[in-house]
Short mmCIF file of C-alpha atoms in Angstrom, two decimals:
data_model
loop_
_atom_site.label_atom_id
_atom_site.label_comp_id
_atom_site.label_asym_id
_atom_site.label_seq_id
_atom_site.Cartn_x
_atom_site.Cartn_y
_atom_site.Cartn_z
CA UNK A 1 -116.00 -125.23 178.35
CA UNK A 2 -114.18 -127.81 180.59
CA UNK A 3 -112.44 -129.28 177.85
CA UNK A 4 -109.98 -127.17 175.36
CA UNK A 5 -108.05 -128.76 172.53
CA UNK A 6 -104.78 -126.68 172.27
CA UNK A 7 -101.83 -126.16 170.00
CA UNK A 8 -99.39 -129.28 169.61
CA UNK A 9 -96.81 -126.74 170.05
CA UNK A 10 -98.23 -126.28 173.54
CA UNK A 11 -100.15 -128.85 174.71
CA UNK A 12 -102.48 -131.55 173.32
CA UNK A 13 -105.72 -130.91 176.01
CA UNK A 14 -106.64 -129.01 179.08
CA UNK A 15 -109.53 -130.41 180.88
CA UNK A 16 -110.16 -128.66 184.25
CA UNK A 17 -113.79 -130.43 186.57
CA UNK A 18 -114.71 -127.35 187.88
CA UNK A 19 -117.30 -126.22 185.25
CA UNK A 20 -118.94 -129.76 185.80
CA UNK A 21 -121.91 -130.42 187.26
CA UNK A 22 -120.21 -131.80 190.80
CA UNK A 23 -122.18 -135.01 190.66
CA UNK A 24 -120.80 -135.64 187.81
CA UNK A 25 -117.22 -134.51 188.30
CA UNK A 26 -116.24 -138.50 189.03
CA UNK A 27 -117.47 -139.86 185.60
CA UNK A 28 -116.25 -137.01 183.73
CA UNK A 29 -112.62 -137.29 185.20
CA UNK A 30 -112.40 -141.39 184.99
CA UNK A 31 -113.79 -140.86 181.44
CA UNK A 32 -111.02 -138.32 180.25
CA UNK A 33 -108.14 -140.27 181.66
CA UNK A 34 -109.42 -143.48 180.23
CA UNK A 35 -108.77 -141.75 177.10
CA UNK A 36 -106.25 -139.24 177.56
CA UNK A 37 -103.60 -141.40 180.56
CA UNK A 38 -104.61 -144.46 181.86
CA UNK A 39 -108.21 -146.21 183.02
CA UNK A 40 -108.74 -145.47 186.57
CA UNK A 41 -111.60 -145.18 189.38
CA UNK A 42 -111.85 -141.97 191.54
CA UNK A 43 -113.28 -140.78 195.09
CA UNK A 44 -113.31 -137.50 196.29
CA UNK A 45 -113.70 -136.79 199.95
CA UNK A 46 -114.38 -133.41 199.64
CA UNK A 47 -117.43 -131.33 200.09
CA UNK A 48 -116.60 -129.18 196.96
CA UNK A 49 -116.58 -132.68 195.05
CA UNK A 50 -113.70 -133.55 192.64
CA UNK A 51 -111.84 -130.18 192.05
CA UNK A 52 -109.55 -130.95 189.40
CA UNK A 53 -107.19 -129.98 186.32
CA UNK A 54 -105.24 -131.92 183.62
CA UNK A 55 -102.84 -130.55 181.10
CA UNK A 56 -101.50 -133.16 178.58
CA UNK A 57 -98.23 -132.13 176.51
CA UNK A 58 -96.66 -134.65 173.93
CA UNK A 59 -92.89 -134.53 174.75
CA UNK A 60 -91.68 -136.66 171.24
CA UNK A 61 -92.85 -140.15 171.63
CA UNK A 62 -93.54 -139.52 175.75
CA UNK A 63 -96.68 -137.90 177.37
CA UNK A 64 -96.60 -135.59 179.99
CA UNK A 65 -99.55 -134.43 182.38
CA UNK A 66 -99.58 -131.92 184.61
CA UNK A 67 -102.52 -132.12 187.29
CA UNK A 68 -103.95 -130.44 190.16
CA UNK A 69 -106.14 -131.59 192.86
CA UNK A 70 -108.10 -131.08 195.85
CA UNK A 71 -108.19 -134.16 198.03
CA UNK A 72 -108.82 -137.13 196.28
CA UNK A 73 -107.64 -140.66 195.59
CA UNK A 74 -107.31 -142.58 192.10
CA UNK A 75 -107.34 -146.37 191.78
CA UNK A 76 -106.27 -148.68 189.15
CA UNK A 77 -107.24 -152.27 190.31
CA UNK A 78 -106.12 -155.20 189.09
CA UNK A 79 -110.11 -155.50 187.51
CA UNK A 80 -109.34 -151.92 185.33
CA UNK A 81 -105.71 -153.51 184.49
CA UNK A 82 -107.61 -156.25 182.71
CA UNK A 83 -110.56 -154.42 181.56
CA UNK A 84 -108.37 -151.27 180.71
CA UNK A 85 -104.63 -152.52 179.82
CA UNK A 86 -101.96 -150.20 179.55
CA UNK A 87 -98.68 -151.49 179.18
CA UNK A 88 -96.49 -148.21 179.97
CA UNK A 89 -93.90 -146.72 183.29
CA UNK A 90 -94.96 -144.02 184.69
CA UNK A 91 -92.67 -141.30 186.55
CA UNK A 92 -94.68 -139.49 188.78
CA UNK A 93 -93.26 -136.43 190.46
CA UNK A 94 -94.97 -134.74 193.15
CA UNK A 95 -94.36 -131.30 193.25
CA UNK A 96 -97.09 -129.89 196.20
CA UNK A 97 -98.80 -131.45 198.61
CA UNK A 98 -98.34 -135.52 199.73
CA UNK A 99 -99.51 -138.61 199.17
CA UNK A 100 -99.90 -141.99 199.90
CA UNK A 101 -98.94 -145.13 197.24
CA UNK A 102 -100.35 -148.35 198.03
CA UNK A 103 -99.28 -151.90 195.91
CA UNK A 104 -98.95 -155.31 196.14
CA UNK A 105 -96.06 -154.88 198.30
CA UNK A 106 -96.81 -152.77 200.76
CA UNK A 107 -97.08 -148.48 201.08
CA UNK A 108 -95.23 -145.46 200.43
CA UNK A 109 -95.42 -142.20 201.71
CA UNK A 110 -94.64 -139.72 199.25
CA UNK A 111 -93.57 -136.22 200.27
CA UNK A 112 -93.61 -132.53 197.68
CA UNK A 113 -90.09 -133.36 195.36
CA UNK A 114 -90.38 -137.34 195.91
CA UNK A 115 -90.66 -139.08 192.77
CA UNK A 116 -92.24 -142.56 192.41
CA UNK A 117 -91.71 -144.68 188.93
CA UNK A 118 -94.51 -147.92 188.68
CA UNK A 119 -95.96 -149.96 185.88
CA UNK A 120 -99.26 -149.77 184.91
CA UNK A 121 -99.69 -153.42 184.37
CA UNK A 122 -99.48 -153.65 187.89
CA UNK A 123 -102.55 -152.39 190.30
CA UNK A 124 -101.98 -149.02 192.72
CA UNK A 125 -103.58 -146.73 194.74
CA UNK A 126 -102.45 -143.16 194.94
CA UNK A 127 -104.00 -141.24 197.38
CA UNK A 128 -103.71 -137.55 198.03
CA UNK A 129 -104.92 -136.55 201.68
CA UNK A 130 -104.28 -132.63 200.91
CA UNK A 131 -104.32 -130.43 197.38
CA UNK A 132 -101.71 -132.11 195.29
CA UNK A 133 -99.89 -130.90 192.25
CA UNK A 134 -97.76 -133.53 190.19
CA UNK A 135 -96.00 -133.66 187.08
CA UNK A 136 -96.71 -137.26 185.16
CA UNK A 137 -94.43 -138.60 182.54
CA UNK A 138 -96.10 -141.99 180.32
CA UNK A 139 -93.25 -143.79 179.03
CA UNK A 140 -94.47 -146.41 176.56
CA UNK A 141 -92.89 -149.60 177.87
CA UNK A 142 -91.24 -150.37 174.47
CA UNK A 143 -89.11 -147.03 175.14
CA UNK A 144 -88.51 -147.45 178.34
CA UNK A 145 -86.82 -150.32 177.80
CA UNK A 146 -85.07 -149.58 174.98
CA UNK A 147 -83.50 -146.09 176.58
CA UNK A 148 -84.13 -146.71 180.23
CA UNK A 149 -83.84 -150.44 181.88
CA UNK A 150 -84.42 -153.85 180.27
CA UNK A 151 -86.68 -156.14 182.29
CA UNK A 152 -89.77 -155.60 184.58
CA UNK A 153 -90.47 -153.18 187.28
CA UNK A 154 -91.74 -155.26 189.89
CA UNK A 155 -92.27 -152.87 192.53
CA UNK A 156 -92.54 -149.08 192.53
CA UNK A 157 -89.68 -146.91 192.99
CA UNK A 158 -89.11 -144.54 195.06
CA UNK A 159 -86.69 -141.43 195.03
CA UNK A 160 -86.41 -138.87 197.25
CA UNK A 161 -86.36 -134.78 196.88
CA UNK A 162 -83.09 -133.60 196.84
CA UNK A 163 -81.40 -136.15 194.25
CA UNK A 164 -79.63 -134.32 191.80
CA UNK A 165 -81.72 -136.17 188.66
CA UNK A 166 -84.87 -135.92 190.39
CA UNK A 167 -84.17 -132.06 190.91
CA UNK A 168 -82.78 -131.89 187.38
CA UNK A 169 -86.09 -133.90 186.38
CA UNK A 170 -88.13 -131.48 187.61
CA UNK A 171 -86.40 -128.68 186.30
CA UNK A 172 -86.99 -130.32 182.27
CA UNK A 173 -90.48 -131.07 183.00
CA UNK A 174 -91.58 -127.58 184.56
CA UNK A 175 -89.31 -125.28 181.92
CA UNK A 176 -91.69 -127.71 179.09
CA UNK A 177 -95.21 -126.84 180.98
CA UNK A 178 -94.10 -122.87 180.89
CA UNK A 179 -92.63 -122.77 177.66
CA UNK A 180 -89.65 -121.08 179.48
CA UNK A 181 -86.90 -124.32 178.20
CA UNK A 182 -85.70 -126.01 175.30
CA UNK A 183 -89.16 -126.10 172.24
CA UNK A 184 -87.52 -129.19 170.87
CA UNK A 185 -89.19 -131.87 171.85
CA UNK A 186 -87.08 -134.04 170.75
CA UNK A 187 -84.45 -132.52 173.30
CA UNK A 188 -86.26 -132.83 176.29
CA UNK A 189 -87.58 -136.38 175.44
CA UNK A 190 -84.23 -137.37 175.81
CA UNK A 191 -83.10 -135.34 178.59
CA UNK A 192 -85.65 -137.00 180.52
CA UNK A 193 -85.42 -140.12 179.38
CA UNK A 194 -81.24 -140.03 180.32
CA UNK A 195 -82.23 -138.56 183.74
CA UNK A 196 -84.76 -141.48 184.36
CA UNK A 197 -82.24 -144.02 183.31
CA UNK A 198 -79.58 -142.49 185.55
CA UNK A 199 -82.45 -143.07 188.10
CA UNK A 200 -83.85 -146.19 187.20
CA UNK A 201 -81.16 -148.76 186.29
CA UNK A 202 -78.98 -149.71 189.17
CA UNK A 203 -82.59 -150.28 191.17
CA UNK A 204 -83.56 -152.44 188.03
CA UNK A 205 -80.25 -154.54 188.21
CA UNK A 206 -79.08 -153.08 185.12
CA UNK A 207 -75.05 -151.91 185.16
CA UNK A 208 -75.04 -148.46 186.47
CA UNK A 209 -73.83 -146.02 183.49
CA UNK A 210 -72.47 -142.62 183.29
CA UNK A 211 -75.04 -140.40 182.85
CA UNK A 212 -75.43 -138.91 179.26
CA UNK A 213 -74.37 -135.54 178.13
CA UNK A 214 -78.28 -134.28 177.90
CA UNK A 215 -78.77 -135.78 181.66
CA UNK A 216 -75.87 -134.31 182.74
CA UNK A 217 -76.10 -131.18 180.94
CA UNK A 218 -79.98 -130.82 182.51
CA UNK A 219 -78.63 -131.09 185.92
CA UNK A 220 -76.06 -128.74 185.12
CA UNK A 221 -78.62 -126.54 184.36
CA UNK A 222 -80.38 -127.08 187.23
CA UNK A 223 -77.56 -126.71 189.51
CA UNK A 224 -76.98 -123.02 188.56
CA UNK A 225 -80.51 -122.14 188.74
CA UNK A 226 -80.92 -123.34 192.48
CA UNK A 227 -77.54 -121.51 193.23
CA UNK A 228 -77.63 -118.17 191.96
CA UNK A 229 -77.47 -116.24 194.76
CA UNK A 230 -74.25 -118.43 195.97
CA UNK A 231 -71.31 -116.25 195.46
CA UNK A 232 -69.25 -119.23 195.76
CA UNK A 233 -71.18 -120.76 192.52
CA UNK A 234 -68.72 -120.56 189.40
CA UNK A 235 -68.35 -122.69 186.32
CA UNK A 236 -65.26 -125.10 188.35
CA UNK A 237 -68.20 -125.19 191.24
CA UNK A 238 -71.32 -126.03 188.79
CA UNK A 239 -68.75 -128.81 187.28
CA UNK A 240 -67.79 -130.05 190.69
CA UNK A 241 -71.31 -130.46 191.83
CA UNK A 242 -71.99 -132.76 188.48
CA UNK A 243 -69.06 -134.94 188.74
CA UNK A 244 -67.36 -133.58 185.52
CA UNK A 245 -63.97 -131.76 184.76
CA UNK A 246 -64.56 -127.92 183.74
CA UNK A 247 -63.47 -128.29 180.22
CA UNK A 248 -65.68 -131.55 179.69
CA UNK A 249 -68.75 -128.77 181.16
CA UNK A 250 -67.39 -126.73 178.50
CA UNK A 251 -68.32 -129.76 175.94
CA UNK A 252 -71.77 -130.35 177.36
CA UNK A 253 -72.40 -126.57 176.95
CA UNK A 254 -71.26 -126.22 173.38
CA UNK A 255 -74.60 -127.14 172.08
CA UNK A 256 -76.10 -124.40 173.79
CA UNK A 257 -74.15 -122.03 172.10
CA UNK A 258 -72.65 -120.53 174.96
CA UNK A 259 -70.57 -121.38 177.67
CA UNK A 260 -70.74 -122.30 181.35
CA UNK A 261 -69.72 -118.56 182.93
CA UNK A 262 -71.83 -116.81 180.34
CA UNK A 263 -74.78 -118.54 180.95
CA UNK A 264 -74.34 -118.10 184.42
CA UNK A 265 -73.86 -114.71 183.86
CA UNK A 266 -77.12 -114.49 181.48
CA UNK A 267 -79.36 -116.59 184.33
CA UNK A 268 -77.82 -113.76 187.23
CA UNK A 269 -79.29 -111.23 184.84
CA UNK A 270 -82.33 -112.60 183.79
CA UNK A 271 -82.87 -113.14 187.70
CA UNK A 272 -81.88 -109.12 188.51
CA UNK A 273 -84.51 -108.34 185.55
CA UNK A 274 -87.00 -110.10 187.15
CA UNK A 275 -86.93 -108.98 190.64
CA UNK A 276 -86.48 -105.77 189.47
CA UNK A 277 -89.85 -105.64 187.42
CA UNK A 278 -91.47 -107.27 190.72
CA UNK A 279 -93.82 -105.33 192.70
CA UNK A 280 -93.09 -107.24 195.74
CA UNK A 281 -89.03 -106.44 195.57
CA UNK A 282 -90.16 -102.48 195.04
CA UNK A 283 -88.61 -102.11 198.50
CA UNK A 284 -84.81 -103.23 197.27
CA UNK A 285 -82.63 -100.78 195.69
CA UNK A 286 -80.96 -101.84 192.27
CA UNK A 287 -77.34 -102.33 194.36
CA UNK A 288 -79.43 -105.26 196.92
CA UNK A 289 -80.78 -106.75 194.31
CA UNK A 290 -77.34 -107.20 192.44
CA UNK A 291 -75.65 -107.64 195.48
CA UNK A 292 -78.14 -110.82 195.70
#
């Protein structure tokens, strides 16, 4: 089957190309998007044809897709944007490969960890020259301007790899596809929606704001997790790197039920654990690994 339905707990469809027929790999891929994301056309310069997967997760009122791709490039011209509206934002983080984005205003080159935000209103080309993973959020336009930035978005946006949101972005979205973060939806709808406003608004001419506790808390998360093996990396360090005091981290960890060193502590563990059960690490003795 190239279509699965799957718990709402998990994810609301998995559609994968490859156990399609490869002539008609196109139609069957333009037709589940118009359905499932947005109404789009679709080349494939490949000699394996369209090689392809979707995954689509509801994330409280947001959508989230997770896809995979040989090379290929997706179109939604300003034809489909009347024939097919949809009047969302879309925050598209790349997270393998690159790509190329194409609008009314000219082209930009998107590299693995970039992050581009566009409306769908608007026509685009995104074209992926090598095999491509990225990590889709559909933010009904309603919502996004209610919890993100009032107004338009003109032109797409882009941010680069290495921004603390965009890192702490990532984080949200790929702990949601495993299953390994928060199961409340509700949660990490607004842990990403906080993280794209902290993005977002001073590019939309809206007043810059503080970022919320969930943003803040998410890239506090995210902080530790990309630091572990820093012995330098404390609780005073993590709060340092966020912009906070330690005993406002404190307050953004409460809700987690435990506090900045012990989580730390817990993530250092849970790391040990795992390279310890890893066949590849079978070489390190239990002191390198800790000493790591």
């Amino acid at each position: 089957m190239s279509l699965s339905r799957l718990s709402p707990l998990s994810s609301v469809s998995r559609v994968s190309t490859r156990s399609v027929d490869p002539a008609d790999r196109i139609g069957f891929w333009e037709e589940y998007n118009r359905q499932a994301l947005v109404g789009l056309t679709c080349s494939s310069y490949s000699q394996d044809g369209l090689l392809a997967t979707q995954t689509n997760f509801r994330l409280g009122g947001l959508r989230l897709a997770e896809i995979t791709g040989n090379e290929h490039v997706i179109e939604r011209t300003p034809r489909t944007c009347r024939d097919l509206p949809k009047d969302s934002v879309f925050v598209s983080l790349l997270t393998d490969g690159q790509a190329v984005f194409f609008h009314e205003g000219g082209c930009l080159t998107v590299r693995a960890g970039d992050l581009v935000l566009y409306d769908t209103r608007r026509s685009y080309l995104f074209g992926f020259p090598t095999a491509m993973r990225q990590l889709l959020v559909d933010i009904p336009r309603e919502v996004f301007a209610e919890r993100c930035a009032p107004g338009d978005v003109p032109a797409p946006l882009l941010f680069r790899q290495g921004l603390a949101p965009v890192s702490a972005l990532e984080s949200v979205l790929a702990d949601w596809t495993t299953g390994g973060g928060d199961t409340d939806p509700t949660h990490a709808e607004a842990a990403v929606l906080d993280l794209v406003r902290t993005l977002a608004a001073p590019r939309l001419g809206d007043a810059p704001a503080l970022p919320a506790s969930s943003s803040r808390l998410a890239m506090a998360l995210d902080h530790i997790d990309r630091h572990l093996s820093d012995p330098r990396l404390s609780a005073e360090a993590v709060a340092a790197a966020i912009g906070v005091s330690p005993r406002h981290l404190s307050r953004l960890f409460r809700p987690t039920g435990v506090s900045p060193a012990r989580h730390l502590l817990d993530r250092r563990l849970a790391k040990a654990h795992e390279q310890l059960a890893d066949p590849d690490s079978r070489h390190l003795t239990v002191a390198e690994v800790a000493h790591r």
